[in-house]
Amino acid sequence: MRRLLDLIYAPLAALALALLIPPVCIAVIIGPTLTIRRETGRFCVRLMMACIGVPLRVRGIGNLPAGAAIVVCNHASYVDGIVLTAALPRRYSFVVQDGAAGWPLVGQCLTRMGVIYVNRRDARAGARTTRALMHKLGANEPLAIFAEGTFKPEPGLLPFKVGAFMMAARCDVPVVPAAIRGSRRLYGGGRRLPRWSRLEIEIGRPLHPIGKDRDAALVLRAEARDAVLQLSGEPERLDIADADRED
């Protein structure tokens, strides 16, 4: 019965998303201010999820600090970014890989929403982005980062890259662990069609750095990853090398 429902649901949900995404992107792009664009994006994501019958529940929003912080979240599917956008207050700026900037229409939408792109292939560009992000934190602006840097078809939380935690330690701002549950089934695993799933976003308690050096950042990373493991309910994966690089 579940497979039959998936077979019926998948093409209908995909069609609905294909019809909704272009006008949503245009609505965001033409917004006159960043505040309006972000609020439009948050509302439209919830509207899209409702149109495809996907419940979206957010818990722990009161754990978010009033000022600067870095939310680190698990990454399991193509929809994680937009789902987290709908969950977090509009003051949060998202950090994503620079390849997303070139996506037709969607890339322009992301840019207009104030997304910060990071180039992991170019050390100098990465350093400039890190300085810009630290400047935002110093100006009391919070960030949202998928600390795994990517996602795999198989379930499991990948190692966290250290860059977000180095910034948190150097700027002395808290890291807030968060987890998205249900998105892997909805649109993960490299699939072209969605499957129905509930979506839950849970935000944990802030974690504070104990110093400003790399050792403090590594401690903070370990604590944040343990917290995200518990919140996400996914197994641990340690099969990706080079996790300690600062990017």
Tab-separated table of C-alpha atoms in Angstrom:
chain	number	residue	atom	x	y	z
A	1	MET	CA	0.000	0.000	0.000
A	2	ARG	CA	2.843	2.410	0.855
A	3	ARG	CA	4.489	1.759	-2.515
A	4	LEU	CA	1.214	2.292	-4.319
A	5	LEU	CA	0.683	5.606	-2.548
A	6	ASP	CA	4.236	6.648	-3.437
A	7	LEU	CA	3.613	5.835	-7.089
A	8	ILE	CA	0.520	8.041	-7.099
A	9	TYR	CA	1.984	10.820	-4.972
A	10	ALA	CA	5.379	11.192	-6.674
A	11	PRO	CA	4.318	12.532	-10.111
A	12	LEU	CA	1.576	14.738	-8.667
A	13	ALA	CA	3.907	16.323	-6.093
A	14	ALA	CA	6.650	16.767	-8.684
A	15	LEU	CA	4.215	18.489	-11.040
A	16	ALA	CA	2.987	20.782	-8.271
A	17	LEU	CA	6.559	21.773	-7.370
A	18	ALA	CA	7.453	22.330	-11.031
A	19	LEU	CA	4.519	24.712	-11.361
A	20	LEU	CA	5.106	26.502	-8.056
A	21	ILE	CA	8.870	27.041	-8.054
A	22	PRO	CA	9.101	29.550	-10.955
A	23	PRO	CA	6.459	31.995	-9.607
A	24	VAL	CA	7.889	31.644	-6.092
A	25	CYS	CA	11.378	32.511	-7.342
A	26	ILE	CA	10.043	35.487	-9.288
A	27	ALA	CA	8.094	36.716	-6.253
A	28	VAL	CA	11.291	36.631	-4.194
A	29	ILE	CA	13.459	38.211	-6.881
A	30	ILE	CA	11.205	41.232	-7.366
A	31	GLY	CA	10.927	41.951	-3.635
A	32	PRO	CA	12.075	45.523	-2.971
A	33	THR	CA	14.018	44.833	0.244
A	34	LEU	CA	15.980	41.943	1.736
A	35	THR	CA	13.520	41.682	4.620
A	36	ILE	CA	10.567	41.365	2.250
A	37	ARG	CA	12.406	38.895	0.023
A	38	ARG	CA	13.296	36.646	2.933
A	39	GLU	CA	9.821	36.801	4.419
A	40	THR	CA	8.350	36.019	1.005
A	41	GLY	CA	10.669	33.032	0.688
A	42	ARG	CA	9.763	31.706	4.139
A	43	PHE	CA	6.033	32.016	3.448
A	44	CYS	CA	6.274	30.463	-0.008
A	45	VAL	CA	8.217	27.431	1.218
A	46	ARG	CA	5.493	26.688	3.756
A	47	LEU	CA	2.900	27.226	1.030
A	48	MET	CA	4.662	24.781	-1.302
A	49	MET	CA	4.913	22.142	1.412
A	50	ALA	CA	1.209	22.573	2.152
A	51	CYS	CA	0.362	22.237	-1.557
A	52	ILE	CA	2.073	18.850	-1.728
A	53	GLY	CA	0.536	17.748	1.568
A	54	VAL	CA	3.739	17.775	3.621
A	55	PRO	CA	3.336	18.848	7.273
A	56	LEU	CA	6.175	21.079	8.513
A	57	ARG	CA	6.748	21.307	12.263
A	58	VAL	CA	9.434	23.338	14.038
A	59	ARG	CA	10.473	22.739	17.631
A	60	GLY	CA	12.918	24.588	19.862
A	61	ILE	CA	12.748	27.986	18.172
A	62	GLY	CA	13.129	29.538	21.623
A	63	ASN	CA	16.656	28.095	21.830
A	64	LEU	CA	17.910	30.552	19.210
A	65	PRO	CA	20.015	33.367	20.724
A	66	ALA	CA	18.873	36.920	20.143
A	67	GLY	CA	22.182	37.983	18.580
A	68	ALA	CA	24.947	36.374	16.563
A	69	ALA	CA	25.086	32.578	16.370
A	70	ILE	CA	25.817	29.803	13.904
A	71	VAL	CA	23.102	27.205	13.373
A	72	VAL	CA	24.633	23.928	12.170
A	73	CYS	CA	22.241	21.388	10.698
A	74	ASN	CA	22.355	17.929	9.171
A	75	HIS	CA	22.086	17.619	5.390
A	76	ALA	CA	20.051	14.764	3.913
A	77	SER	CA	18.289	15.979	0.776
A	78	TYR	CA	17.788	18.615	-1.907
A	79	VAL	CA	15.070	20.397	0.080
A	80	ASP	CA	17.031	20.966	3.306
A	81	GLY	CA	18.014	24.525	2.464
A	82	ILE	CA	14.523	25.766	1.710
A	83	VAL	CA	13.055	23.859	4.656
A	84	LEU	CA	15.526	25.428	7.077
A	85	THR	CA	14.819	28.822	5.502
A	86	ALA	CA	11.173	28.404	6.444
A	87	ALA	CA	12.070	27.333	9.976
A	88	LEU	CA	14.575	30.011	10.983
A	89	PRO	CA	13.846	33.713	11.499
A	90	ARG	CA	14.528	35.921	8.496
A	91	ARG	CA	17.594	37.501	10.145
A	92	TYR	CA	19.622	34.341	9.390
A	93	SER	CA	21.965	34.329	6.388
A	94	PHE	CA	22.633	30.967	4.759
A	95	VAL	CA	26.022	29.697	3.600
A	96	VAL	CA	25.956	27.410	0.541
A	97	GLN	CA	28.354	26.131	-2.107
A	98	ASP	CA	28.919	28.566	-4.948
A	99	GLY	CA	27.638	26.138	-7.587
A	100	ALA	CA	24.086	26.956	-6.495
A	101	ALA	CA	24.504	30.504	-7.811
A	102	GLY	CA	24.430	29.179	-11.368
A	103	TRP	CA	21.129	27.299	-11.087
A	104	PRO	CA	18.589	28.791	-13.525
A	105	LEU	CA	16.213	31.192	-11.746
A	106	VAL	CA	16.795	29.465	-8.377
A	107	GLY	CA	20.336	30.827	-8.194
A	108	GLN	CA	19.112	34.379	-8.707
A	109	CYS	CA	16.458	33.797	-6.066
A	110	LEU	CA	19.082	32.608	-3.575
A	111	THR	CA	21.295	35.587	-4.309
A	112	ARG	CA	18.414	38.009	-3.764
A	113	MET	CA	17.742	36.343	-0.402
A	114	GLY	CA	21.241	37.220	0.737
A	115	VAL	CA	22.787	33.753	0.546
A	116	ILE	CA	26.578	33.738	1.005
A	117	TYR	CA	28.398	31.488	-1.437
A	118	VAL	CA	31.566	29.634	-0.506
A	119	ASN	CA	34.128	28.381	-3.022
A	120	ARG	CA	35.916	25.368	-1.555
A	121	ARG	CA	38.088	24.924	-4.649
A	122	ASP	CA	39.895	28.254	-4.276
A	123	ALA	CA	41.750	28.853	-0.999
A	124	ARG	CA	41.960	32.620	-1.491
A	125	ALA	CA	38.268	32.938	-2.311
A	126	GLY	CA	37.449	30.746	0.676
A	127	ALA	CA	39.551	32.957	2.947
A	128	ARG	CA	37.770	36.078	1.695
A	129	THR	CA	34.401	34.456	2.342
A	130	THR	CA	35.471	33.439	5.844
A	131	ARG	CA	36.475	37.014	6.636
A	132	ALA	CA	33.128	38.267	5.311
A	133	LEU	CA	31.252	35.741	7.440
A	134	MET	CA	33.224	36.675	10.539
A	135	HIS	CA	32.445	40.321	9.832
A	136	LYS	CA	28.740	39.440	9.822
A	137	LEU	CA	29.090	37.624	13.133
A	138	GLY	CA	30.933	40.614	14.537
A	139	ALA	CA	28.001	42.771	13.428
A	140	ASN	CA	25.643	40.541	15.448
A	141	GLU	CA	24.240	38.778	12.370
A	142	PRO	CA	23.529	35.015	12.681
A	143	LEU	CA	24.403	32.352	10.105
A	144	ALA	CA	23.069	28.943	9.080
A	145	ILE	CA	25.465	26.294	7.764
A	146	PHE	CA	25.201	22.645	6.729
A	147	ALA	CA	28.407	21.530	8.408
A	148	GLU	CA	28.678	18.231	6.489
A	149	GLY	CA	29.136	20.210	3.284
A	150	THR	CA	27.221	17.639	1.235
A	151	PHE	CA	24.861	14.687	1.574
A	152	LYS	CA	24.889	11.067	0.449
A	153	PRO	CA	22.072	8.771	-0.676
A	154	GLU	CA	22.617	6.441	2.273
A	155	PRO	CA	21.384	7.435	5.741
A	156	GLY	CA	23.970	8.689	8.191
A	157	LEU	CA	25.530	11.872	9.525
A	158	LEU	CA	28.821	12.660	7.787
A	159	PRO	CA	31.815	14.250	9.557
A	160	PHE	CA	31.506	17.988	10.136
A	161	LYS	CA	33.948	20.347	8.487
A	162	VAL	CA	35.760	22.547	10.954
A	163	GLY	CA	35.319	25.966	9.313
A	164	ALA	CA	32.062	26.945	11.010
A	165	PHE	CA	33.467	26.065	14.418
A	166	MET	CA	36.689	27.985	13.860
A	167	MET	CA	34.584	31.055	13.084
A	168	ALA	CA	32.450	30.499	16.177
A	169	ALA	CA	35.509	30.144	18.388
A	170	ARG	CA	37.327	33.164	16.970
A	171	CYS	CA	34.226	35.367	17.139
A	172	ASP	CA	33.120	33.916	20.505
A	173	VAL	CA	29.584	33.179	19.342
A	174	PRO	CA	27.441	30.126	20.182
A	175	VAL	CA	26.780	27.220	17.861
A	176	VAL	CA	23.187	25.996	17.778
A	177	PRO	CA	22.695	22.357	16.711
A	178	ALA	CA	19.628	21.645	14.598
A	179	ALA	CA	18.233	18.665	12.733
A	180	ILE	CA	15.819	18.094	9.884
A	181	ARG	CA	13.926	14.806	10.006
A	182	GLY	CA	11.949	13.377	7.090
A	183	SER	CA	13.678	15.204	4.233
A	184	ARG	CA	15.751	12.197	3.185
A	185	ARG	CA	12.590	10.257	2.427
A	186	LEU	CA	10.897	13.278	0.855
A	187	TYR	CA	13.597	14.158	-1.680
A	188	GLY	CA	16.916	12.501	-0.865
A	189	GLY	CA	18.955	9.677	-2.307
A	190	GLY	CA	19.438	11.240	-5.729
A	191	ARG	CA	15.810	10.659	-6.679
A	192	ARG	CA	14.075	12.777	-9.301
A	193	LEU	CA	10.619	12.366	-7.779
A	194	PRO	CA	9.535	13.056	-4.181
A	195	ARG	CA	7.947	10.656	-1.723
A	196	TRP	CA	5.534	11.775	0.962
A	197	SER	CA	6.971	12.392	4.401
A	198	ARG	CA	6.401	14.579	7.413
A	199	LEU	CA	9.073	17.203	7.998
A	200	GLU	CA	10.301	18.074	11.473
A	201	ILE	CA	12.961	20.616	12.369
A	202	GLU	CA	14.287	20.512	15.902
A	203	ILE	CA	16.589	23.183	17.285
A	204	GLY	CA	18.791	22.304	20.237
A	205	ARG	CA	20.360	24.365	22.989
A	206	PRO	CA	23.274	26.678	22.147
A	207	LEU	CA	26.821	25.429	22.657
A	208	HIS	CA	29.485	27.943	23.619
A	209	PRO	CA	33.193	27.836	22.663
A	210	ILE	CA	35.693	27.398	25.503
A	211	GLY	CA	38.436	29.348	23.756
A	212	LYS	CA	39.474	30.929	20.460
A	213	ASP	CA	42.032	28.460	19.129
A	214	ARG	CA	41.720	25.394	16.907
A	215	ASP	CA	41.528	23.023	19.870
A	216	ALA	CA	38.490	24.905	21.164
A	217	ALA	CA	36.941	24.715	17.691
A	218	LEU	CA	37.468	20.949	17.547
A	219	VAL	CA	35.847	20.498	20.960
A	220	LEU	CA	32.917	22.620	19.817
A	221	ARG	CA	32.602	20.606	16.614
A	222	ALA	CA	32.504	17.309	18.525
A	223	GLU	CA	29.839	18.623	20.903
A	224	ALA	CA	27.724	19.984	18.041
A	225	ARG	CA	27.953	16.780	16.039
A	226	ASP	CA	26.941	14.669	19.044
A	227	ALA	CA	23.932	16.949	19.541
A	228	VAL	CA	22.902	16.779	15.865
A	229	LEU	CA	23.267	12.986	15.924
A	230	GLN	CA	20.812	12.802	18.813
A	231	LEU	CA	18.382	15.268	17.244
A	232	SER	CA	18.419	13.759	13.757
A	233	GLY	CA	18.079	10.108	14.751
A	234	GLU	CA	20.406	9.110	11.908
A	235	PRO	CA	23.387	6.753	12.323
A	236	GLU	CA	26.948	7.997	12.463
A	237	ARG	CA	29.155	7.871	9.372
A	238	LEU	CA	32.905	8.374	9.483
A	239	ASP	CA	33.791	7.228	5.970
A	240	ILE	CA	34.610	10.610	4.488
A	241	ALA	CA	38.245	11.636	4.859
A	242	ASP	CA	39.685	15.125	5.070
A	243	ALA	CA	36.996	16.318	7.478
A	244	ASP	CA	39.452	18.362	9.523
A	245	ARG	CA	40.272	20.859	6.790
A	246	GLU	CA	39.166	24.414	7.463
A	247	ASP	CA	36.585	25.204	4.789
